[in-house]
Short mmCIF file of C-alpha atoms in Angstrom, two decimals:
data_model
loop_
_atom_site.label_atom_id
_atom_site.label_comp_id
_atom_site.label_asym_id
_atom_site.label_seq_id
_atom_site.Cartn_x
_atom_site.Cartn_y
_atom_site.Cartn_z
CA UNK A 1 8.36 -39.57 8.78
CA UNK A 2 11.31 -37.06 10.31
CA UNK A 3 11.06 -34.23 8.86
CA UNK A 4 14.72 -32.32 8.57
CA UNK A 5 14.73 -29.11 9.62
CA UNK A 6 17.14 -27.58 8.12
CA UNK A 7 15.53 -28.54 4.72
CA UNK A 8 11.94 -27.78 5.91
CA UNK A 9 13.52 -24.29 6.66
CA UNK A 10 15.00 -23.41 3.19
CA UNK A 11 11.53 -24.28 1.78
CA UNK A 12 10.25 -21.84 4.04
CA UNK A 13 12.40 -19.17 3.02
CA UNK A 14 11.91 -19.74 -0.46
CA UNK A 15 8.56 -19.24 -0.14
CA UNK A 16 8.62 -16.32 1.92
CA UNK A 17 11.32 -14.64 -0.54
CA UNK A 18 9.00 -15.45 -3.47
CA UNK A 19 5.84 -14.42 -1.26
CA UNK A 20 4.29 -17.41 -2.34
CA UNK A 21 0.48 -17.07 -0.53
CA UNK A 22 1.38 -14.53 1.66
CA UNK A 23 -1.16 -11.73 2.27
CA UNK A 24 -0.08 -8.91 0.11
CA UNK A 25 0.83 -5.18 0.67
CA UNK A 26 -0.96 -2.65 -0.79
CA UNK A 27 0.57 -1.30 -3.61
CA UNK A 28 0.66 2.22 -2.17
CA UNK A 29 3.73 0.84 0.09
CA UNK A 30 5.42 0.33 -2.86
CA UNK A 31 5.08 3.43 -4.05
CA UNK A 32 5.71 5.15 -0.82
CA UNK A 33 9.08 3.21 -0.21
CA UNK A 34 9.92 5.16 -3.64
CA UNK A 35 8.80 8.38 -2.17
CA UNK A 36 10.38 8.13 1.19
CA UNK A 37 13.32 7.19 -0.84
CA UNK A 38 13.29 9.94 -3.15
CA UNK A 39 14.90 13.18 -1.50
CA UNK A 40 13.08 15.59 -3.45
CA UNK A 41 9.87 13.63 -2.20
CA UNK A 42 8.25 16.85 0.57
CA UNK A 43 6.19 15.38 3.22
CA UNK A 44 3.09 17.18 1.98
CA UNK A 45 3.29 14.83 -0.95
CA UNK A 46 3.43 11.41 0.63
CA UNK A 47 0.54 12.55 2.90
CA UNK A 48 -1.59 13.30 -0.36
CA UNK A 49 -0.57 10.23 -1.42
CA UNK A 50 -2.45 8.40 1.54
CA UNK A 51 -5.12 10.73 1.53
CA UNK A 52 -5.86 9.75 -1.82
CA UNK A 53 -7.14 6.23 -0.97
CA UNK A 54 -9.93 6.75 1.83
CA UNK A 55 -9.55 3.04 2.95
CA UNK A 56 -5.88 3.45 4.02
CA UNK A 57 -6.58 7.07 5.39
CA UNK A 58 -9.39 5.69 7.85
CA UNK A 59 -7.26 2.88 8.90
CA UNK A 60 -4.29 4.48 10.21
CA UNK A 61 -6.10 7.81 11.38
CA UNK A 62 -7.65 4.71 13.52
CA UNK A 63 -4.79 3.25 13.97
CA UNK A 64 -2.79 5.88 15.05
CA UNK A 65 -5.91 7.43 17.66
CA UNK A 66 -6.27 3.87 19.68
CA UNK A 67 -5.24 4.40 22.96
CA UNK A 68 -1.89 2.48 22.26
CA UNK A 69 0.13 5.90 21.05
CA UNK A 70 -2.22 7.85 24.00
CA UNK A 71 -1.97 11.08 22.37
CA UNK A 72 -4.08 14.02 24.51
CA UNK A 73 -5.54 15.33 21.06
CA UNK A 74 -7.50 13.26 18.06
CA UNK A 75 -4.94 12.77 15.35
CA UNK A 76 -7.13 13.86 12.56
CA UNK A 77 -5.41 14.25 9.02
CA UNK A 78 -2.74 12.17 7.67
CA UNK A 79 -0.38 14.54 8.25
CA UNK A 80 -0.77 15.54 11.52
CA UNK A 81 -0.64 11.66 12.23
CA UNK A 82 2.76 12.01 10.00
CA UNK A 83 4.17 14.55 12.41
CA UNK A 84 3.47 13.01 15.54
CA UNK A 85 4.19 9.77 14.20
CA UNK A 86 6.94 10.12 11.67
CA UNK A 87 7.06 8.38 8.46
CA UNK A 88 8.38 5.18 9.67
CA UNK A 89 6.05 4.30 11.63
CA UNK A 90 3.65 5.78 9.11
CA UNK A 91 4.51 2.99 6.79
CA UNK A 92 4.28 0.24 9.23
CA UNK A 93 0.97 1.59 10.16
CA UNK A 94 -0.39 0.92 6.78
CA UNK A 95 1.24 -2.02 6.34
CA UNK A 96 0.28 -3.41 9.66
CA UNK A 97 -3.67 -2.38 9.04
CA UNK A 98 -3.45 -4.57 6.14
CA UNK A 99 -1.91 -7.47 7.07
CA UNK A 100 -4.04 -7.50 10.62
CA UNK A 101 -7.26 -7.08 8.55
CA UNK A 102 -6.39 -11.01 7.49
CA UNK A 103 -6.03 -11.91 10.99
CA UNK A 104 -8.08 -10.40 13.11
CA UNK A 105 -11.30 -12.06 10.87
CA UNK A 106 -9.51 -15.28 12.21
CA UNK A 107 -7.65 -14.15 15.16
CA UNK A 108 -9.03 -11.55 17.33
CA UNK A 109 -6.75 -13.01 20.31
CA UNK A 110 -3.94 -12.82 18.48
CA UNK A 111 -4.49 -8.96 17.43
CA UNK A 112 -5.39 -7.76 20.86
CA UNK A 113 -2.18 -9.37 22.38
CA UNK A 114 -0.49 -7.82 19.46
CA UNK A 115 -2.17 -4.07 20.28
CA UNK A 116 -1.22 -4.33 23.79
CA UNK A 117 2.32 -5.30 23.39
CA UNK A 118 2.65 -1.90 21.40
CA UNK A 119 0.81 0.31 24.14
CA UNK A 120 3.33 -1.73 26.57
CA UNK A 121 6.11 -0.92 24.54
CA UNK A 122 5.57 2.54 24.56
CA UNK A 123 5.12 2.65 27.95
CA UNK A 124 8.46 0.89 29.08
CA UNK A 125 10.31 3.25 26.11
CA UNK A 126 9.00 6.35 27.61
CA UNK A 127 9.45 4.98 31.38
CA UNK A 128 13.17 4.46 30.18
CA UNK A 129 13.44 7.40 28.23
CA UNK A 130 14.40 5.83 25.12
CA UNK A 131 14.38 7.44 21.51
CA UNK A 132 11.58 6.69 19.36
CA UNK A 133 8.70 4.96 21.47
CA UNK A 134 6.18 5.93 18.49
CA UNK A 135 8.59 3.12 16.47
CA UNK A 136 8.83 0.65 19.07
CA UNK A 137 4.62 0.69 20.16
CA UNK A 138 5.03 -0.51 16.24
CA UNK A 139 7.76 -2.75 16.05
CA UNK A 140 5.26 -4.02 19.80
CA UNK A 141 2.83 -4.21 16.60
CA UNK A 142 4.68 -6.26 14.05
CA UNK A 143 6.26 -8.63 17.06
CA UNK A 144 4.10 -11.61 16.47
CA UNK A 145 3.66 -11.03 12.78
CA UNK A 146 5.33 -14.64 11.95
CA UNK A 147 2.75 -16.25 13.56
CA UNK A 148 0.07 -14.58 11.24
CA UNK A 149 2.21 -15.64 8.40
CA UNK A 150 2.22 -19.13 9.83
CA UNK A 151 -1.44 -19.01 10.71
CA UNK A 152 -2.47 -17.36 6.90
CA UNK A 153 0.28 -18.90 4.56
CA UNK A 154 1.47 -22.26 6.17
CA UNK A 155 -1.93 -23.89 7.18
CA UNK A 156 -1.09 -27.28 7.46
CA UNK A 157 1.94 -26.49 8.99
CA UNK A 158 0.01 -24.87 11.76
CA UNK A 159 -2.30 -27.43 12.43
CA UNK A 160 0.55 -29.50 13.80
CA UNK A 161 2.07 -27.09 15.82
CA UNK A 162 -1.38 -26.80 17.37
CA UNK A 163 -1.24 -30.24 17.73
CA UNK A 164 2.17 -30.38 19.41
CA UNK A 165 1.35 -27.56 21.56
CA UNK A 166 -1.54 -29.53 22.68
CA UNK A 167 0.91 -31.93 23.91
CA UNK A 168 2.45 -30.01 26.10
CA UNK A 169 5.26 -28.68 23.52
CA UNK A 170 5.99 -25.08 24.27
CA UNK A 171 5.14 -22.76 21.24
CA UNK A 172 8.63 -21.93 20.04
CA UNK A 173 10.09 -25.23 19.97
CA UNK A 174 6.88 -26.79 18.20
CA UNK A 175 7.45 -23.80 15.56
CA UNK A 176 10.99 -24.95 15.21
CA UNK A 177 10.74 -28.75 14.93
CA UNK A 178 7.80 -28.60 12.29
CA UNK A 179 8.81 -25.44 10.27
CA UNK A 180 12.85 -25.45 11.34
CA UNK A 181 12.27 -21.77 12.32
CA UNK A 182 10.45 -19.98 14.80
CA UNK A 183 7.61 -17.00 14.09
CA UNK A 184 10.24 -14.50 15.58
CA UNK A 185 12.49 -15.36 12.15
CA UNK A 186 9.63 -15.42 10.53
CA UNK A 187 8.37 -11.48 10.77
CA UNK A 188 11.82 -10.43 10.72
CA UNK A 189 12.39 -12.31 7.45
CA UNK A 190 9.62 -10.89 6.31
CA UNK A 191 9.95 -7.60 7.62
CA UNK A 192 13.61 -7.24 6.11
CA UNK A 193 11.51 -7.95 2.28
CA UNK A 194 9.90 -5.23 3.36
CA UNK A 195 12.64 -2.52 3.79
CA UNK A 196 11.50 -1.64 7.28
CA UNK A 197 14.46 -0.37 9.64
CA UNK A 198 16.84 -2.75 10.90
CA UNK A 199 16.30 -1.38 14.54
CA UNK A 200 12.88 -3.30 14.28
CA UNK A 201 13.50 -6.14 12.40
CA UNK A 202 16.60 -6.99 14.85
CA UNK A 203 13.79 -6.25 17.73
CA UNK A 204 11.57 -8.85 16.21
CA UNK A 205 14.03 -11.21 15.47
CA UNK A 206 15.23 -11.85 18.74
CA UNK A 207 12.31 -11.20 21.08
CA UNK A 208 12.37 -14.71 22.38
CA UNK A 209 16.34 -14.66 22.12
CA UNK A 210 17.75 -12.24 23.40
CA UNK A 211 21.29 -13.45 22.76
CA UNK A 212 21.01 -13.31 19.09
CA UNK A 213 20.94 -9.45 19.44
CA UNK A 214 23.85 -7.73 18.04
CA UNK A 215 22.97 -3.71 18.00
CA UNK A 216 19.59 -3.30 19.60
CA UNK A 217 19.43 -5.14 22.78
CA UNK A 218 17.47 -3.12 24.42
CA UNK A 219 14.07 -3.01 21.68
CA UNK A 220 14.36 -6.75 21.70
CA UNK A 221 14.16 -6.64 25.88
CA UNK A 222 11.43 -3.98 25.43
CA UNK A 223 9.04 -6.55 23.07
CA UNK A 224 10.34 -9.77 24.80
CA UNK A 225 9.34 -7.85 28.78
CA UNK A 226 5.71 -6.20 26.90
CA UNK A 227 5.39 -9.57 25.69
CA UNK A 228 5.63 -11.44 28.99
CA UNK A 229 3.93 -8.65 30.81
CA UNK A 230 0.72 -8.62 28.40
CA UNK A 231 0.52 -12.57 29.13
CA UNK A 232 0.72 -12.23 32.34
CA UNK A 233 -2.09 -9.36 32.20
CA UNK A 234 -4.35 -11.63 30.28
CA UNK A 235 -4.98 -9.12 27.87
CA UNK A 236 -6.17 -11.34 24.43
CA UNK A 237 -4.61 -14.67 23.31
CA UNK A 238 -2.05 -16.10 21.92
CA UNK A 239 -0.35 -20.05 21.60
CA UNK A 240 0.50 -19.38 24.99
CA UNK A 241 -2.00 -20.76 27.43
CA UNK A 242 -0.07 -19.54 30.16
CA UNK A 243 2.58 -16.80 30.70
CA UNK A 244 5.79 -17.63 28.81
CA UNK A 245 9.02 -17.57 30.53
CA UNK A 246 10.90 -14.11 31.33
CA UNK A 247 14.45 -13.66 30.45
CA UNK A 248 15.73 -11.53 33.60
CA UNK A 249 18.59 -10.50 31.56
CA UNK A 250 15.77 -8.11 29.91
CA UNK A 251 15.04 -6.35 33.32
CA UNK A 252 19.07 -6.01 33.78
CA UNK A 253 19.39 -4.34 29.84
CA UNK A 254 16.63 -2.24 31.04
CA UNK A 255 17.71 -1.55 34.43
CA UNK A 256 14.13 -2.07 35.60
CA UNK A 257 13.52 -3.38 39.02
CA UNK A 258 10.26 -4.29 40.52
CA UNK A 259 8.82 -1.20 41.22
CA UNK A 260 9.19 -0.09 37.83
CA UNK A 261 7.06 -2.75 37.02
CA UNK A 262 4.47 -1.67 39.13
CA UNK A 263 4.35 1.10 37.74
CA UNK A 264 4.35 0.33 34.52
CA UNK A 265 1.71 -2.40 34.74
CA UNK A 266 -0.43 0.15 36.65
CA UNK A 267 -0.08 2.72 33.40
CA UNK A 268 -0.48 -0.15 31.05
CA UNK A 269 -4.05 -1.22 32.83
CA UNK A 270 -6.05 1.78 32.11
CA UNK A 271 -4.96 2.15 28.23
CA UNK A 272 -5.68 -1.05 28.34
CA UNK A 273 -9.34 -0.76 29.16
CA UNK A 274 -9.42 1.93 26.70
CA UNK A 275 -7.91 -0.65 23.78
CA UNK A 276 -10.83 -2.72 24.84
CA UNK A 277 -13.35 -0.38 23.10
CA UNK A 278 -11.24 -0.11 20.11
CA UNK A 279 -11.20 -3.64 19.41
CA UNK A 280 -14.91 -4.36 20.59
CA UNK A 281 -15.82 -1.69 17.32
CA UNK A 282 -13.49 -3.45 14.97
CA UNK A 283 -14.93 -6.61 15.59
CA UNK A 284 -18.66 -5.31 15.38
CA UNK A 285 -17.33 -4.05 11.75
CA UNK A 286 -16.26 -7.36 10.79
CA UNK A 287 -19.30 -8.84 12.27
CA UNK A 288 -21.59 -6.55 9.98
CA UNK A 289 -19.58 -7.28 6.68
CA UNK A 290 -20.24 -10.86 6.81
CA UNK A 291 -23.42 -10.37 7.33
CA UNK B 1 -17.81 5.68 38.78
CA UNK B 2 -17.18 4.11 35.01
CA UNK B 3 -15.15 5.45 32.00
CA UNK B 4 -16.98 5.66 28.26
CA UNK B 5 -16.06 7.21 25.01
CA UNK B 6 -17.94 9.51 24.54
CA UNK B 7 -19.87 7.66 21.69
CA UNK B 8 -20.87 5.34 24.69
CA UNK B 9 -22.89 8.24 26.23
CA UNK B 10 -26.44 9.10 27.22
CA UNK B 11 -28.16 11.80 28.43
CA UNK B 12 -29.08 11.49 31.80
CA UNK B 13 -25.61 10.04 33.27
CA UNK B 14 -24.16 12.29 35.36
CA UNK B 15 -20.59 13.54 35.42
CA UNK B 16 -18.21 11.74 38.40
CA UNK B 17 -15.51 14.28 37.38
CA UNK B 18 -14.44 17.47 35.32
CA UNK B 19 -14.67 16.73 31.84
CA UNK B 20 -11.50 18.72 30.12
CA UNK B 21 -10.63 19.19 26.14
CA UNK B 22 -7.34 18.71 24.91
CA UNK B 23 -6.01 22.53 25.53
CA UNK B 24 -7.10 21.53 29.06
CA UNK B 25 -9.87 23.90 29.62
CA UNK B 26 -13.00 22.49 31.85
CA UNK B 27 -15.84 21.90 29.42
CA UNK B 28 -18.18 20.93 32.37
CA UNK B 29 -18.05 19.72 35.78
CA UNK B 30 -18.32 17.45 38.19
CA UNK B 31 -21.96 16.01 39.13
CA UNK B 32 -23.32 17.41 35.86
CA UNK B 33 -26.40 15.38 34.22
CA UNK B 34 -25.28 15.02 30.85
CA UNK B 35 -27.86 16.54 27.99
CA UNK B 36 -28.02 15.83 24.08
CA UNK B 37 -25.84 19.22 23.12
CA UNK B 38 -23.25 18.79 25.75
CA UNK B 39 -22.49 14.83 24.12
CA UNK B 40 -22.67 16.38 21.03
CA UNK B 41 -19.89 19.09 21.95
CA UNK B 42 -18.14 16.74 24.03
CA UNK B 43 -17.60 14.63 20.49
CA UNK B 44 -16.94 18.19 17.91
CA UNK B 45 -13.78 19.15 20.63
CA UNK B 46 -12.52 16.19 20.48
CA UNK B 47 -12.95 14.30 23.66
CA UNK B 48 -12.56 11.01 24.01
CA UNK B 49 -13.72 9.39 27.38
CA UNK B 50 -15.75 10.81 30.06
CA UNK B 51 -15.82 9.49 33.36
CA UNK B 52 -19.74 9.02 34.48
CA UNK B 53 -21.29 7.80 38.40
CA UNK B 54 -22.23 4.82 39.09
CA UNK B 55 -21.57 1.54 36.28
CA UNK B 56 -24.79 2.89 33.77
CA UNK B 57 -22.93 0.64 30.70
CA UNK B 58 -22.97 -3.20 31.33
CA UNK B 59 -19.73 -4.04 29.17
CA UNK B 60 -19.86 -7.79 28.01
CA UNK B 61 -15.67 -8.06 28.55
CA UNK B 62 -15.61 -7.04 32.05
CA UNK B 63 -15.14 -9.56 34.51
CA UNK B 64 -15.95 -9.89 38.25
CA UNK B 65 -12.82 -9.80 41.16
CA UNK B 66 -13.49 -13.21 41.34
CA UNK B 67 -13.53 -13.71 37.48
CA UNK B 68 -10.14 -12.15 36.95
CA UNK B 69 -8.26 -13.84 40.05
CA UNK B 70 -9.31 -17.14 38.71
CA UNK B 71 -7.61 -16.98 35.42
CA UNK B 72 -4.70 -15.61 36.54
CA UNK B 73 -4.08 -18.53 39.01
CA UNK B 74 -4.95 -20.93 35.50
CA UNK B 75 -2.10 -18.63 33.57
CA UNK B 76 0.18 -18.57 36.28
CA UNK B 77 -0.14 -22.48 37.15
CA UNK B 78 3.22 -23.93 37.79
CA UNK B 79 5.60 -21.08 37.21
CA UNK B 80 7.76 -20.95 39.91
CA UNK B 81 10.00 -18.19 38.40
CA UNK B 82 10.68 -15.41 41.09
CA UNK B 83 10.27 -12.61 38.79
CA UNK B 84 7.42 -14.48 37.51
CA UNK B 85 5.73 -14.90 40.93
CA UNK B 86 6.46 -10.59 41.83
CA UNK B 87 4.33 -10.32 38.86
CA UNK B 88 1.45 -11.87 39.54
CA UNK B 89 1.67 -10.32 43.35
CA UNK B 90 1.67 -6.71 41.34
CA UNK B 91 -1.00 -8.07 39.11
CA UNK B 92 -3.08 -9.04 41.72
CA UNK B 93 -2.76 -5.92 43.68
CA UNK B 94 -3.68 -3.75 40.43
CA UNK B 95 -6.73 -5.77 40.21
CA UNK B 96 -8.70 -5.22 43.83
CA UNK B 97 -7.32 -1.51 43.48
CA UNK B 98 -9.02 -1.46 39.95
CA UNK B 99 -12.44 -3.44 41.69
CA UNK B 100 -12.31 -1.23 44.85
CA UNK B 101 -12.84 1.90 42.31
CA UNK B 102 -15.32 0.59 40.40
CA UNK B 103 -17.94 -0.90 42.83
CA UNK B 104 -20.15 1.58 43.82
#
């Protein structure tokens, strides 16, 4: 049977606009995209907010002390972390804890590529002196979230893009012809549900494409050159076996040459030894809950 | 010479280089044997990773030279992109600087 794509796509959508299956938020996002709306809302408040629930606290006071933000000091009350961090990528944190909590029981790979293309984001943003690296280590985060979606919410799906992979199909075009869009849609779809800045979601969106960027061409070159550069590292896995292909136009929207490489892949190498630690204690954690 | 948090710590190591807190102040030397108390401070100020002689920790990630120039022949097989190809020079170089500093 041929499946049409365009049809298999709109199914998609509708399920990811109804949220059919998909892992859900915690309901203190809800409430804090009311707060963070709210102009009377004072900073103090949303922080007691995520004090109140000790689960969330731990996880982004975690979160936000891995070595991928490499702050000198520990960050060690929510707001402290909301200073440093901002309330953005406050948000994301929390969201991003939860939805990686589904994946990294199934996917460790998957969430260690994902933590160093945020500590390789950050790098490049501050090598480059951009605005904002706190928000794109995060959007680094959230880059590959369509293929959790795909892995948690569209099982069968997955199993033959697996299949076609397995066949020599690269990973983005066996996305396409069995789900008639690729992960990078996916997130951003997902992501716009979720009232996160455009900045990001246009950064997710077009990581593998960098054409399809309108505004923000350069935080879709800084995922889509973390991305390549963390494959290339061999730092945890993805559908990739191999490293993907590099669009040079990234290095040109970047004005990076070679030696900028260097030294960015020479930063990136000892935070990421230090990631390794991080992850190595999550996955004891995990280990000792199922057991 | 081998990095640890400091949770990864044991008395008896000895320090391969100035241990600092965050303000930057020297909490303790270099060539220091480690003790109980100083761990125990090193964790209340808020350090996170000490630098110790030798390779004391046997980490089950880390891989040999040999290890890590293996698989990134495998992951670079057939890419031919120039870019591509700088890459992996710059990756290799990182990782006999990296195994030159560790190996004792």
């Amino acid at each position: 049977m041929i499946i049409d794509p365009s049809e298999k796509r709109k199914e998609v959508k509708k399920k990811l606009r109804k949220l059919e299956g998909l892992p859900t938020l915690p309901p203190i996002v809800q409430r804090l995209n009311q707060m963070i709306e709210d102009e009377r809302t004072s900073l103090n408040q949303i922080a007691e907010l995520i004090e109140k629930d000790q689960v969330i606290t731990t996880k982004v006071l975690r979160l936000a002390n891995s070595a991928f933000y490499g702050f000198p000091r520990k960050v060690s009350t929510v707001h402290q972390a909301m200073m440093l961090l901002g309330i953005n990528v406050l948000k994301i944190l929390i969201m991003t804890s939860s939805i990686f909590e589904i994946i990294h029981k199934e996917d460790v790979g998957l969430w260690e590529h994902s933590i160093g293309v945020a500590a390789c984001s950050k790098i490049i943003s501050e090598k480059i002196e951009f605005k904002d690296a706190q928000e794109i280590a995060t959007a680094g985060l959230l880059h590959d979230l369509g293929r959790v979606i795909i892995k948690v919410s569209f099982k069968e799906e997955y199993q033959k893009i697996t299949e076609l992979i397995s066949q020599k199909v690269d990973p983005l075009s066996a996305e396409k012809e069995i789900l008639g869009i690729d992960h990078a849609k996916i997130g951003a779809f997902l992501m716009r549900q979720w009232n996160l800045p455009e900045r990001l979601i246009e950064a997710v969106a077009s990581h593998h494409n960098l054409e399809n960027t309108k505004k923000y061409r350069q935080e879709a070159s800084i995922l889509h050159l973390s991305d390549v550069l963390v494959h290339a590292r061999g730092y945890g896995k993805t559908l990739y076996d191999g490293v993907p292909p590099l669009d040079a136009r990234a290095l040109k929207y970047l004005n990076l040459g070679l030696p900028e490489i260097k030294e960015i892949l020479f930063t990136l190498e000892p935070r990421l030894y230090e990631l390794r630690f991080f992850t190595e204690e999550l996955k004891k954690e995990i280990a000792g809950d199922n057991g | 010479m081998q990095r640890l948090p400091v949770s990864y710590l044991k008395p008896g190591m000895k320090t391969y280089e100035e241990v600092y807190d965050a303000q930057g102040r020297v909490l303790c030397g270099k060539g220091v044997e480690l003790t109980e108390e100083m761990i125990k401070r090193f964790s209340e100020l808020g350090v996170s990773y000490v630098t110790v002689d030798g390779t004391p920790v046997k980490l089950p990630w880390e891989k040999t030279l040999e290890e890590e120039l293996q698989e990134l022949e495998k992951r670079f097989e057939g890419i031919r992109d120039e870019n591509l190809l700088q890459i992996k020079e710059i990756i290799k170089e990182l990782l006999y600087e990296k195994h030159k500093a560790s190996s004792p």
